[in-house]
Short mmCIF file of C-alpha atoms and ligand atoms in Angstrom, two decimals:
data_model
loop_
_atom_site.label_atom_id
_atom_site.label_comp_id
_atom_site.label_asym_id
_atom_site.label_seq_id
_atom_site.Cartn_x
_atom_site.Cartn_y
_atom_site.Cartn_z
CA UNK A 1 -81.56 -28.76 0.74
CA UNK A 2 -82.63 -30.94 3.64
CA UNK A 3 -80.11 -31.77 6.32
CA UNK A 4 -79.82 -35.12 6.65
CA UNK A 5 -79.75 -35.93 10.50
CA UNK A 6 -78.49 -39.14 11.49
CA UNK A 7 -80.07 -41.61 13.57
CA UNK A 8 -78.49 -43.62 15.83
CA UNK A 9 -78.52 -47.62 14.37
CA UNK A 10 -80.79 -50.22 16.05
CA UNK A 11 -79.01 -51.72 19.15
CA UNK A 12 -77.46 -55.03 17.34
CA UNK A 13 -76.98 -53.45 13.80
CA UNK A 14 -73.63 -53.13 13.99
CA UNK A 15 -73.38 -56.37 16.02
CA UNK A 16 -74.64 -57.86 13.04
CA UNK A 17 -71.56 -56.40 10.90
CA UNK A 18 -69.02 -58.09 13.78
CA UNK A 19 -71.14 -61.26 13.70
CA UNK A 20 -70.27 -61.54 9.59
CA UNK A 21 -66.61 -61.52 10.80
CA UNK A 22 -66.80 -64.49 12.86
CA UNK A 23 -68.96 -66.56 10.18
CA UNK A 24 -65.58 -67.88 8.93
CA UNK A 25 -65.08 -69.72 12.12
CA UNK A 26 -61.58 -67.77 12.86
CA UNK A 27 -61.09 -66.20 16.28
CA UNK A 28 -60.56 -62.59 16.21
CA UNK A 29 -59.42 -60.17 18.76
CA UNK A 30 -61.26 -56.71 19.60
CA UNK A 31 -58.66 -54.85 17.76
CA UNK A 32 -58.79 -56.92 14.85
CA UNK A 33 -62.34 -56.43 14.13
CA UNK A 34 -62.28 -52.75 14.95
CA UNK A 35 -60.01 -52.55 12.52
CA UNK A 36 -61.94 -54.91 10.23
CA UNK A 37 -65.17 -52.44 10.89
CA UNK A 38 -64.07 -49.54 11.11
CA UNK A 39 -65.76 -49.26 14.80
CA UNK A 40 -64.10 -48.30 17.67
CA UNK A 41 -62.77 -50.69 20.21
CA UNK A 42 -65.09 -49.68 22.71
CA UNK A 43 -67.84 -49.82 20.10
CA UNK A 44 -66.79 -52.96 19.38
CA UNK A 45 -66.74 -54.44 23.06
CA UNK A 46 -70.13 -53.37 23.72
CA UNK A 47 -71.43 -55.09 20.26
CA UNK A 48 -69.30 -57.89 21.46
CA UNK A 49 -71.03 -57.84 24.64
CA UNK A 50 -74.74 -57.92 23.00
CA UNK A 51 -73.58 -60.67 20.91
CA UNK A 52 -72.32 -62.67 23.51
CA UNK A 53 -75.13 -62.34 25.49
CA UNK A 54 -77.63 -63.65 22.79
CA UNK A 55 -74.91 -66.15 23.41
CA UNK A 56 -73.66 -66.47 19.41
CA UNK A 57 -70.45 -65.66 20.17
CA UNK A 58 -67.96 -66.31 23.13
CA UNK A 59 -64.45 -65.82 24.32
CA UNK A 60 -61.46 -68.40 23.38
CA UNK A 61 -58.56 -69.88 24.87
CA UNK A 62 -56.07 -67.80 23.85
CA UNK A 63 -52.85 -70.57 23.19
CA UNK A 64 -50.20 -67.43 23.77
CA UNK A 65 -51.87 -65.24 26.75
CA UNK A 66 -49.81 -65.93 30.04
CA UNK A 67 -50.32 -64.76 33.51
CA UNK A 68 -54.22 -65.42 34.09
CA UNK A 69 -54.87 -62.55 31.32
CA UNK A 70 -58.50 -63.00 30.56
CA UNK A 71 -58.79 -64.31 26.62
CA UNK A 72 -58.63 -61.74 24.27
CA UNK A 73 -60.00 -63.41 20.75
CA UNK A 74 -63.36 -64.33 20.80
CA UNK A 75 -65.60 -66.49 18.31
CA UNK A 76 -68.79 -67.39 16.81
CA UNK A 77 -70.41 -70.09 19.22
CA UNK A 78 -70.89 -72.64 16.59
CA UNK A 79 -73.30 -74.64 18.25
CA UNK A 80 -75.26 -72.58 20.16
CA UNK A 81 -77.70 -72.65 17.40
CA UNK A 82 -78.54 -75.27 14.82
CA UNK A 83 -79.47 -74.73 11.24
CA UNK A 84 -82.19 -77.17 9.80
CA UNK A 85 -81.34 -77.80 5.86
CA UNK A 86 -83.65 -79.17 3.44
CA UNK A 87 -82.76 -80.75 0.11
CA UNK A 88 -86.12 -81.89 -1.70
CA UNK A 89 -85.31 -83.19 -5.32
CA UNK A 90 -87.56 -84.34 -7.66
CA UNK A 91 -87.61 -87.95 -5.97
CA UNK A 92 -85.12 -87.42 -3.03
CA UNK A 93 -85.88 -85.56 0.17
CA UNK A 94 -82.53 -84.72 2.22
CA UNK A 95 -82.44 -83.35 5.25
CA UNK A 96 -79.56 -81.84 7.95
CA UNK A 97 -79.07 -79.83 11.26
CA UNK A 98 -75.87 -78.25 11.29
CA UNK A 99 -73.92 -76.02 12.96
CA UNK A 100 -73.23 -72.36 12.14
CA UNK A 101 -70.42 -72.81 10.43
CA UNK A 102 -72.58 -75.73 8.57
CA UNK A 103 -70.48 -78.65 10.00
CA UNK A 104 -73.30 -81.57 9.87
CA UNK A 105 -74.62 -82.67 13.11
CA UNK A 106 -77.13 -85.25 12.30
CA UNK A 107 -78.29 -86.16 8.48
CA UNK A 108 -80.96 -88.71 6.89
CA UNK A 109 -82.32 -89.06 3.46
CA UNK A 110 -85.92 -90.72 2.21
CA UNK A 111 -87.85 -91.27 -1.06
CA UNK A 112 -90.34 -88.81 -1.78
CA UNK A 113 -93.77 -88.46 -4.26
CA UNK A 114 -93.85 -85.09 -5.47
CA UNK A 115 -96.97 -85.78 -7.13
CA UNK A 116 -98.54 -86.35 -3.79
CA UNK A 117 -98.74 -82.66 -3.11
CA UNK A 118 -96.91 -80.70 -0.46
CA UNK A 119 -98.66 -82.06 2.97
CA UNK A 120 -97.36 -85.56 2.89
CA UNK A 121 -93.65 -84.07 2.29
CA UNK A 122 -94.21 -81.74 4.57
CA UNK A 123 -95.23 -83.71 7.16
CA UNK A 124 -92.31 -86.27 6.49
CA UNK A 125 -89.96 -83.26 7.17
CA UNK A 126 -91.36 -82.38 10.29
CA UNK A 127 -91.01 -86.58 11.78
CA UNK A 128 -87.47 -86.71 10.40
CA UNK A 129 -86.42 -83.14 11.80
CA UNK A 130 -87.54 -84.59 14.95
CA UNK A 131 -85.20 -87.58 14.73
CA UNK A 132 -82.58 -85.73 14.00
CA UNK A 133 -82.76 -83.25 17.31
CA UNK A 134 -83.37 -86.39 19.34
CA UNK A 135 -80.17 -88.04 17.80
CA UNK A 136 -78.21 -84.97 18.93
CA UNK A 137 -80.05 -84.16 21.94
CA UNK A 138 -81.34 -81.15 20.94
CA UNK A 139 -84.71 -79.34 20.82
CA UNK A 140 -86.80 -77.75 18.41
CA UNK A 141 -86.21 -74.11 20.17
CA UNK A 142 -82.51 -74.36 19.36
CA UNK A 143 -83.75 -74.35 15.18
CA UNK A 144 -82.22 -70.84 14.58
CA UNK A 145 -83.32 -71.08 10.58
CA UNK A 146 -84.68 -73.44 8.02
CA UNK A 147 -83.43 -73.64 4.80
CA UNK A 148 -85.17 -75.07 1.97
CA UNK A 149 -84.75 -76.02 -1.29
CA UNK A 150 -87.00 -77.11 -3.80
CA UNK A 151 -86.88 -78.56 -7.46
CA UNK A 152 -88.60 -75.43 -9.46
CA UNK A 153 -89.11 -71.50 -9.27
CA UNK A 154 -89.49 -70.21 -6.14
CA UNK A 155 -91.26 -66.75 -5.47
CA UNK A 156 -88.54 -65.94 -2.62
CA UNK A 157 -90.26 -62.98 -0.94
CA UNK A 158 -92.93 -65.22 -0.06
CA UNK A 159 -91.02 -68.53 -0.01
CA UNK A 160 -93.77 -69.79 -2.39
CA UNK A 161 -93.42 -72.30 -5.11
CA UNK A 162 -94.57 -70.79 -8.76
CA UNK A 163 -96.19 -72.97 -11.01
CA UNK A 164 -93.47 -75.87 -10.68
CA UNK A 165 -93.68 -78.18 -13.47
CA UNK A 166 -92.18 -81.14 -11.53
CA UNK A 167 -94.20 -80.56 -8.26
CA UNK A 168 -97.92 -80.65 -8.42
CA UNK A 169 -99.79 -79.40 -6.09
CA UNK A 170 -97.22 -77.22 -5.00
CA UNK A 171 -98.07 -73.74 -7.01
CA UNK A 172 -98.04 -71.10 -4.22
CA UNK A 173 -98.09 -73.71 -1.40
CA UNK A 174 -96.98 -71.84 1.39
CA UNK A 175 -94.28 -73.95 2.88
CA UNK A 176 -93.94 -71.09 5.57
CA UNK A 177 -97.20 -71.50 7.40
CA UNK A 178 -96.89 -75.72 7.28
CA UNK A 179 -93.48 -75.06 9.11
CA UNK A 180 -94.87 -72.96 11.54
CA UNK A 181 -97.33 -75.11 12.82
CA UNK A 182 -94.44 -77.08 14.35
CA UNK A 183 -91.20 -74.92 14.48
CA UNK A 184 -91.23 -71.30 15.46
CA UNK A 185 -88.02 -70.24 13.69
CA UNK A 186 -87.55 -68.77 9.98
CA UNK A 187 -87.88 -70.63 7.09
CA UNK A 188 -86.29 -69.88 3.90
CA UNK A 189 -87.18 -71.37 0.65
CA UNK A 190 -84.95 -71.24 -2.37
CA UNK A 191 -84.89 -72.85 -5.72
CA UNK A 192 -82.47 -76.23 -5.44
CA UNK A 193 -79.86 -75.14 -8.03
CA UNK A 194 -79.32 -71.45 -6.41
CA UNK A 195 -78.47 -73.17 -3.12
CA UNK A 196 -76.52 -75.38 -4.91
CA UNK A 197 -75.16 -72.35 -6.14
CA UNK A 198 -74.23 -71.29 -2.73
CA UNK A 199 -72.82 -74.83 -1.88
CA UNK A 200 -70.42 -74.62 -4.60
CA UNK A 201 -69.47 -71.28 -4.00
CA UNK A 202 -68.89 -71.83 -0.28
CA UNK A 203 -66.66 -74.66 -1.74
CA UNK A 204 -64.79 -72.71 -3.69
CA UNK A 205 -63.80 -70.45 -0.24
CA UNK A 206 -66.63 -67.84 -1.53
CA UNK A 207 -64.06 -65.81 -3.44
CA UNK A 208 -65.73 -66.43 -7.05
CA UNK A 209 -66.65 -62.97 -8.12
CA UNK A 210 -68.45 -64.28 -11.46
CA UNK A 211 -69.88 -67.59 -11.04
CA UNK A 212 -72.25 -70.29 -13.14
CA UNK A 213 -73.60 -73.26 -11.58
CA UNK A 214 -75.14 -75.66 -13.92
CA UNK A 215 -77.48 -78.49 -12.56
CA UNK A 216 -78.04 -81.29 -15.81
CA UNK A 217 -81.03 -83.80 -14.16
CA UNK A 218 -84.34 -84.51 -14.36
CA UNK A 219 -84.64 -80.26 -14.88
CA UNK A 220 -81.61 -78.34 -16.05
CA UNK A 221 -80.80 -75.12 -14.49
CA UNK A 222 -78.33 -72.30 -13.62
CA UNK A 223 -77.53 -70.63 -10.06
CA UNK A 224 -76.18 -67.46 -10.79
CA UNK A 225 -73.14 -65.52 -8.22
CA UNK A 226 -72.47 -62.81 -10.19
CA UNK A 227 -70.41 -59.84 -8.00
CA UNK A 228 -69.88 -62.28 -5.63
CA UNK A 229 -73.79 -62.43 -4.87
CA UNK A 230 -76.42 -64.86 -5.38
CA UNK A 231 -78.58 -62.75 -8.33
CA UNK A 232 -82.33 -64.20 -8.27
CA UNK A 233 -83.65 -61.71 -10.24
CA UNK A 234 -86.82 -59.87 -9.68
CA UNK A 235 -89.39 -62.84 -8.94
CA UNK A 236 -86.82 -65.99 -8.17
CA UNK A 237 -86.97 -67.35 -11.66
CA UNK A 238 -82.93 -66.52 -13.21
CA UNK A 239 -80.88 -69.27 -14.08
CA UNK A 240 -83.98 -70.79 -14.87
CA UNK A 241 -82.62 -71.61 -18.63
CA UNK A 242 -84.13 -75.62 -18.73
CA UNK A 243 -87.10 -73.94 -20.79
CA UNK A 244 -84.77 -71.64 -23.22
CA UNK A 245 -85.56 -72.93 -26.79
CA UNK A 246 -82.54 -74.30 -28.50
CA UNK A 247 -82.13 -75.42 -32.10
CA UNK A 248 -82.58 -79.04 -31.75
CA UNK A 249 -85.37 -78.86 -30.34
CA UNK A 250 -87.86 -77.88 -32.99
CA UNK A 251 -90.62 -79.67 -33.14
CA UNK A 252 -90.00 -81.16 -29.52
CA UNK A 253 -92.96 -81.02 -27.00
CA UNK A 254 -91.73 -79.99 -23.20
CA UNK A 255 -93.73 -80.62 -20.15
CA UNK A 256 -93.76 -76.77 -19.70
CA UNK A 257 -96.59 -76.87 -22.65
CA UNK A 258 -93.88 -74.75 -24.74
CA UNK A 259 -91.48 -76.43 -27.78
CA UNK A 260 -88.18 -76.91 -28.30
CA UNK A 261 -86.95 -76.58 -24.51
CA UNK A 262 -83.67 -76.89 -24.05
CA UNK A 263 -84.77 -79.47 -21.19
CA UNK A 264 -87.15 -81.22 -23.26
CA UNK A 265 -83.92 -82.46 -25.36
CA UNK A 266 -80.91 -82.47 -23.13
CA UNK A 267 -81.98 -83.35 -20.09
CA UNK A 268 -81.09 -86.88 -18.13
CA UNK A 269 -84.44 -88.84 -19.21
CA UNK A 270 -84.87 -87.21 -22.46
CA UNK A 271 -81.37 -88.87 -23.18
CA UNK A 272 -82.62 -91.77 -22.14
CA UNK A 273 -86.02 -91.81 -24.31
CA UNK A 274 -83.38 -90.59 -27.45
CA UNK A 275 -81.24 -93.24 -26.95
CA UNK A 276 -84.43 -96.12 -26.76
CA UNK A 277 -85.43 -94.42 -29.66
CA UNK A 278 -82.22 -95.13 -31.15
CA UNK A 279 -82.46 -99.05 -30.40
CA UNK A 280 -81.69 -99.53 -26.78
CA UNK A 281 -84.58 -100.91 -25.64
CA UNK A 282 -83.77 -101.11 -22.23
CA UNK A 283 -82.46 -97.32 -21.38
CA UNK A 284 -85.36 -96.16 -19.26
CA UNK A 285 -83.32 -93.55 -17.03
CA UNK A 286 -80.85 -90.82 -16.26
CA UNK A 287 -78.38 -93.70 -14.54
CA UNK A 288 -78.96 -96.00 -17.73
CA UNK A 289 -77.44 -93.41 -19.83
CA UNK A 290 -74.52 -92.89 -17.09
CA UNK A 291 -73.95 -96.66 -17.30
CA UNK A 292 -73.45 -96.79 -21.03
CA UNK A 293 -71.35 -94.19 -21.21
CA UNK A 294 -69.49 -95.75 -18.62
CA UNK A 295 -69.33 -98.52 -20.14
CA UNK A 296 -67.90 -96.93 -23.58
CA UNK A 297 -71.29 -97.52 -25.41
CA UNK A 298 -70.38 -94.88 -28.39
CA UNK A 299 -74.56 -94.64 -28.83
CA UNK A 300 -74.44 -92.81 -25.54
CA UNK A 301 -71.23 -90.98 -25.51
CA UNK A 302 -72.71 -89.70 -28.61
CA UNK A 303 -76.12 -88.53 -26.89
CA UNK A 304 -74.53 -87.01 -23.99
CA UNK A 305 -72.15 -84.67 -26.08
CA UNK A 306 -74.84 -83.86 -28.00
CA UNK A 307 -76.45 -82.66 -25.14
CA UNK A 308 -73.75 -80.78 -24.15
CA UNK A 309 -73.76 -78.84 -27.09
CA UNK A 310 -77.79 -77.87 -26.85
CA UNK A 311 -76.56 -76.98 -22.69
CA UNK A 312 -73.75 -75.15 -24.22
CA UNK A 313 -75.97 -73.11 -27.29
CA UNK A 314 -78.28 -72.23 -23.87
CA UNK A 315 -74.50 -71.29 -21.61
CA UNK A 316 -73.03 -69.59 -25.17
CA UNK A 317 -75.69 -66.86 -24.74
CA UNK A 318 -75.86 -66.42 -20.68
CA UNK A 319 -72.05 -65.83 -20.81
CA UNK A 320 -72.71 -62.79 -23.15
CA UNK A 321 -74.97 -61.20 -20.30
CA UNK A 322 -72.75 -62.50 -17.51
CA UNK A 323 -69.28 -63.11 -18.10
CA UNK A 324 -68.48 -65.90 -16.02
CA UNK A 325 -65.14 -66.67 -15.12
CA UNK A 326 -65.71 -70.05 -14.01
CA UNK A 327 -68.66 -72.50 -15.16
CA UNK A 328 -69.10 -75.64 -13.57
CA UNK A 329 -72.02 -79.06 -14.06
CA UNK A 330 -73.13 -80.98 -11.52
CA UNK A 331 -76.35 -82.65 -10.97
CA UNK A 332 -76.94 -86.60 -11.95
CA UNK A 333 -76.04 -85.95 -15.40
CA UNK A 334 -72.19 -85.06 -14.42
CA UNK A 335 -71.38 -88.60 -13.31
CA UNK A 336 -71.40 -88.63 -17.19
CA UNK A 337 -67.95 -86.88 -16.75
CA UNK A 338 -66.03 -85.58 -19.72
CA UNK A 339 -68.41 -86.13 -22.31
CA UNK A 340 -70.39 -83.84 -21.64
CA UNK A 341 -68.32 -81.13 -20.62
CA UNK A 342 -66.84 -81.45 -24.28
CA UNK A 343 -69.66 -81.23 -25.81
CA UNK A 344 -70.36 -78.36 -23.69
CA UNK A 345 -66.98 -76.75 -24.13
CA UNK A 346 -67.39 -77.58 -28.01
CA UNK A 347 -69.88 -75.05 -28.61
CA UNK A 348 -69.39 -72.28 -25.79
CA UNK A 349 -65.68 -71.57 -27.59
CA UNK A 350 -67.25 -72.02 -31.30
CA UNK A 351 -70.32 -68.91 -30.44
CA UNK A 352 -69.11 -66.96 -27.28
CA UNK A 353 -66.72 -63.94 -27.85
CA UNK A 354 -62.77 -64.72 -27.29
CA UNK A 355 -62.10 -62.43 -24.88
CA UNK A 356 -65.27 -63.52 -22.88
CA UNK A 357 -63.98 -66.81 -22.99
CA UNK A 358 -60.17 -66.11 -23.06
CA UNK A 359 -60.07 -66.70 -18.85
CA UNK A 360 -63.17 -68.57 -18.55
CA UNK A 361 -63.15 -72.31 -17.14
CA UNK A 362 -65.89 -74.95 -17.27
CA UNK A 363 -65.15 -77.64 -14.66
CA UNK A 364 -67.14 -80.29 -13.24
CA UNK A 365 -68.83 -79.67 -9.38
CA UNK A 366 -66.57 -80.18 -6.67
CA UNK A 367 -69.17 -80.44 -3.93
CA UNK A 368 -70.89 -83.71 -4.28
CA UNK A 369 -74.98 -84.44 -3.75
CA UNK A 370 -74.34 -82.35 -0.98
CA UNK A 371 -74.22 -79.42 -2.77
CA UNK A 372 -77.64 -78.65 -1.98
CA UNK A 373 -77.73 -79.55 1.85
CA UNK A 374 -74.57 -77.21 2.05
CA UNK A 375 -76.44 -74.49 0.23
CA UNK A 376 -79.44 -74.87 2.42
CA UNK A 377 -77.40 -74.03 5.57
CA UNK A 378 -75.68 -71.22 3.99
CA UNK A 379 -79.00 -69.74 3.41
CA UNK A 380 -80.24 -70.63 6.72
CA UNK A 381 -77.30 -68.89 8.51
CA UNK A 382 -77.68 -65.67 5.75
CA UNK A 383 -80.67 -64.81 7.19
CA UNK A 384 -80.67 -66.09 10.92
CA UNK A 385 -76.78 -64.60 11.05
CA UNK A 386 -78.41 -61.51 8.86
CA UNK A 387 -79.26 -57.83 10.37
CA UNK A 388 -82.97 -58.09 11.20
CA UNK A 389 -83.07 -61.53 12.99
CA UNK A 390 -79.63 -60.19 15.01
CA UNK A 391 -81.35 -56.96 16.14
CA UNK A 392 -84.80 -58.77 17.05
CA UNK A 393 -82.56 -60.94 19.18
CA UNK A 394 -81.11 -58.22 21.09
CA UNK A 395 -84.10 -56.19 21.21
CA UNK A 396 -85.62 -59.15 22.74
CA UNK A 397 -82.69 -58.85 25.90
CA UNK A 398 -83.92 -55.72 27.05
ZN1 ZN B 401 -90.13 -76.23 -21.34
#
């Protein structure tokens, strides 16, 4: 048998684990976080002592010291680097620099074309990234990470969009190399309902062990936390369930080039062309829809629960592989409110199992559009925050 010999970790690993402590924005002292890691104090001092000199972290006031003690907490520097987020929907682009702990700094929001292919967003992004340092008086070194997400699957090794039905143009685009002709920091691309995902979870104090985020737009999809973790699966496609075939759909063509797609029946503009069919002439859109319902037209309320059921036939079957404990819609469509969460409800308690749904709840979003913003930090500070980026950072002290 082979003796394993132990090698001693890259200056700034461990820094890395202390780091993760702070990310909550609490101030700890040494012997709090040596307990918390498991490291000895004198371990932790010198990791301390890396991080503050990448200057991430710093020293606090301490409001009960006396007698010129030096402080003994420290904390994570929140604004010693930014994060840029990126929202892009299918006709929105959002963007935000934040701080570490993903307070917003500076935000803005235009109109985009998809259809226009990726250079013309891309460049957009870059102008309004620029306004937003110069509103904060910032520059583009002090871009720690980019997040990024984007309305479709997302290869997230590479960061490259795969074969995204509602971005032409876009099908292994990589967004990495546009970046970097401008910004010489990270960028991490993600598909928009996973960081929305992340958003939500972050709302929910990141203590969901078993998690569904549902996203009912122009697409529907899922974001997946399932052990308390973000799963993307092997390529960046799960949660991907607008293209599951569901019974109402036979027959129906979706813009995938498949039939019966759950989101070429359920989703906000296929409600819409249902309910024209149906003698409302002038229902051309995901907010028409919201509107009537609003309004109490029983047409609509009708639609929309019926669309809940089709999302929760697609939800009935994911909870048998995942076991959620908590399920919860946002996206355009849940402005539609309670309708469609019965409808939804309707049929997940009619097919799942009772003791799969004995505990399970299935709530609207809490976080609002700026789910996905939030999300984009988080995964922006995940991997600037994360072990590799914190060791090249001390490596590059030496
Ligand atoms: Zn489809």
């Amino acid at each position: 048998m082979a003796i394993e010999r132990s090698t001693p970790a890259p200056r700034g690993a461990s820094a890395h684990d202390i780091l993760q402590l702070l990310r909550d924005g609490t101030p700890k002292s040494r012997t709090e976080l040596a307990t918390l890691t498991g490291l000895a104090r004198s371990t932790v001092t010198d990791r301390l002592e890396t991080l503050m000199a990448i200057g991430l972290v710093g020293p606090v006031a301490d409001g009960t010291s006396t007698g010129g003690r030096p402080p003994s907490r420290v904390a994570l520097h929140a604004q010693s680097k930014l994060l840029l987020a990126v929202d892009l929907g299918a006709a929105h682009l959002r963007l935000a620099l934040t701080d570490l702990l993903h307070q917003t700094l500076a935000a803005t929001e235009a109109t985009v074309d998809l259809s226009q292919g990726p250079e013309p967003v891309l460049q957009d992004i870059q102008r309004l990234t620029q306004t937003l340092l110069q509103q904060i008086g910032r520059e583009t070194a002090d871009i720690l990470c980019v997040g990024m997400g984007v309305p479709g699957p997302v290869h997230f090794d590479t960061g490259r969009p795969s074969r995204p039905p509602l971005m032409p143009g876009w099908d292994d685009f990589d967004i990495r190399a546009s970046f970097a002709q401008q910004l010489d920091a990270p960028v991490m691309v993600d598909n928009d309902v996973n960081l929305m995902a992340l958003g939500e979870h972050h709302g929910h104090g990141g203590n969901l062990g078993h998690f569904l985020y549902v996203k009912v737009a122009t697409g529907i999809g899922a974001g997946i936390i399932s052990g308390g973790q973000l799963q993307r699966g092997a390529q960046g496609t799960a949660g991907d369930i607008g293209h599951v075939r569901v019974s109402r759909g036979i027959g129906v063509q979706c813009h995938c080039g498949n039939e019966g797609c759950l989101e070429a029946v359920a989703s906000g503009p296929r409600i819409a062309d249902a309910l024209r069919a149906a003698g409302l002439p002038d229902v051309h859109s995901a907010r028409d829809v919201i509107d009537l319902v609003n309004g109490g037209n029983l047409e609509a309320i009708k639609a929309v629960r019926r669309a809940g059921g089709d999302i929760g036939e697609v939800l009935a079957a994911g909870i048998s592989f995942l076991n959620p404990s908590l399920i919860t819609i946002g996206g355009q469509m849940a402005a539609a409110g309670e309708h469609l969460l019965a409808g939804i409800r309707e049929v997940i308690y009619n097919r799942a199992m009772p003791l799969a749904t004995a505990q399970l709840q299935i709530r609207p979003a809490t976080t609002t559009h700026q789910a996905g913003l939030l999300g984009a930090s988080i995964l922006a500070a995940d991997h600037g925050l994360g072990s590799e980026s914190i060791t090249a950072l001390a490596q590059s002290l030496r």
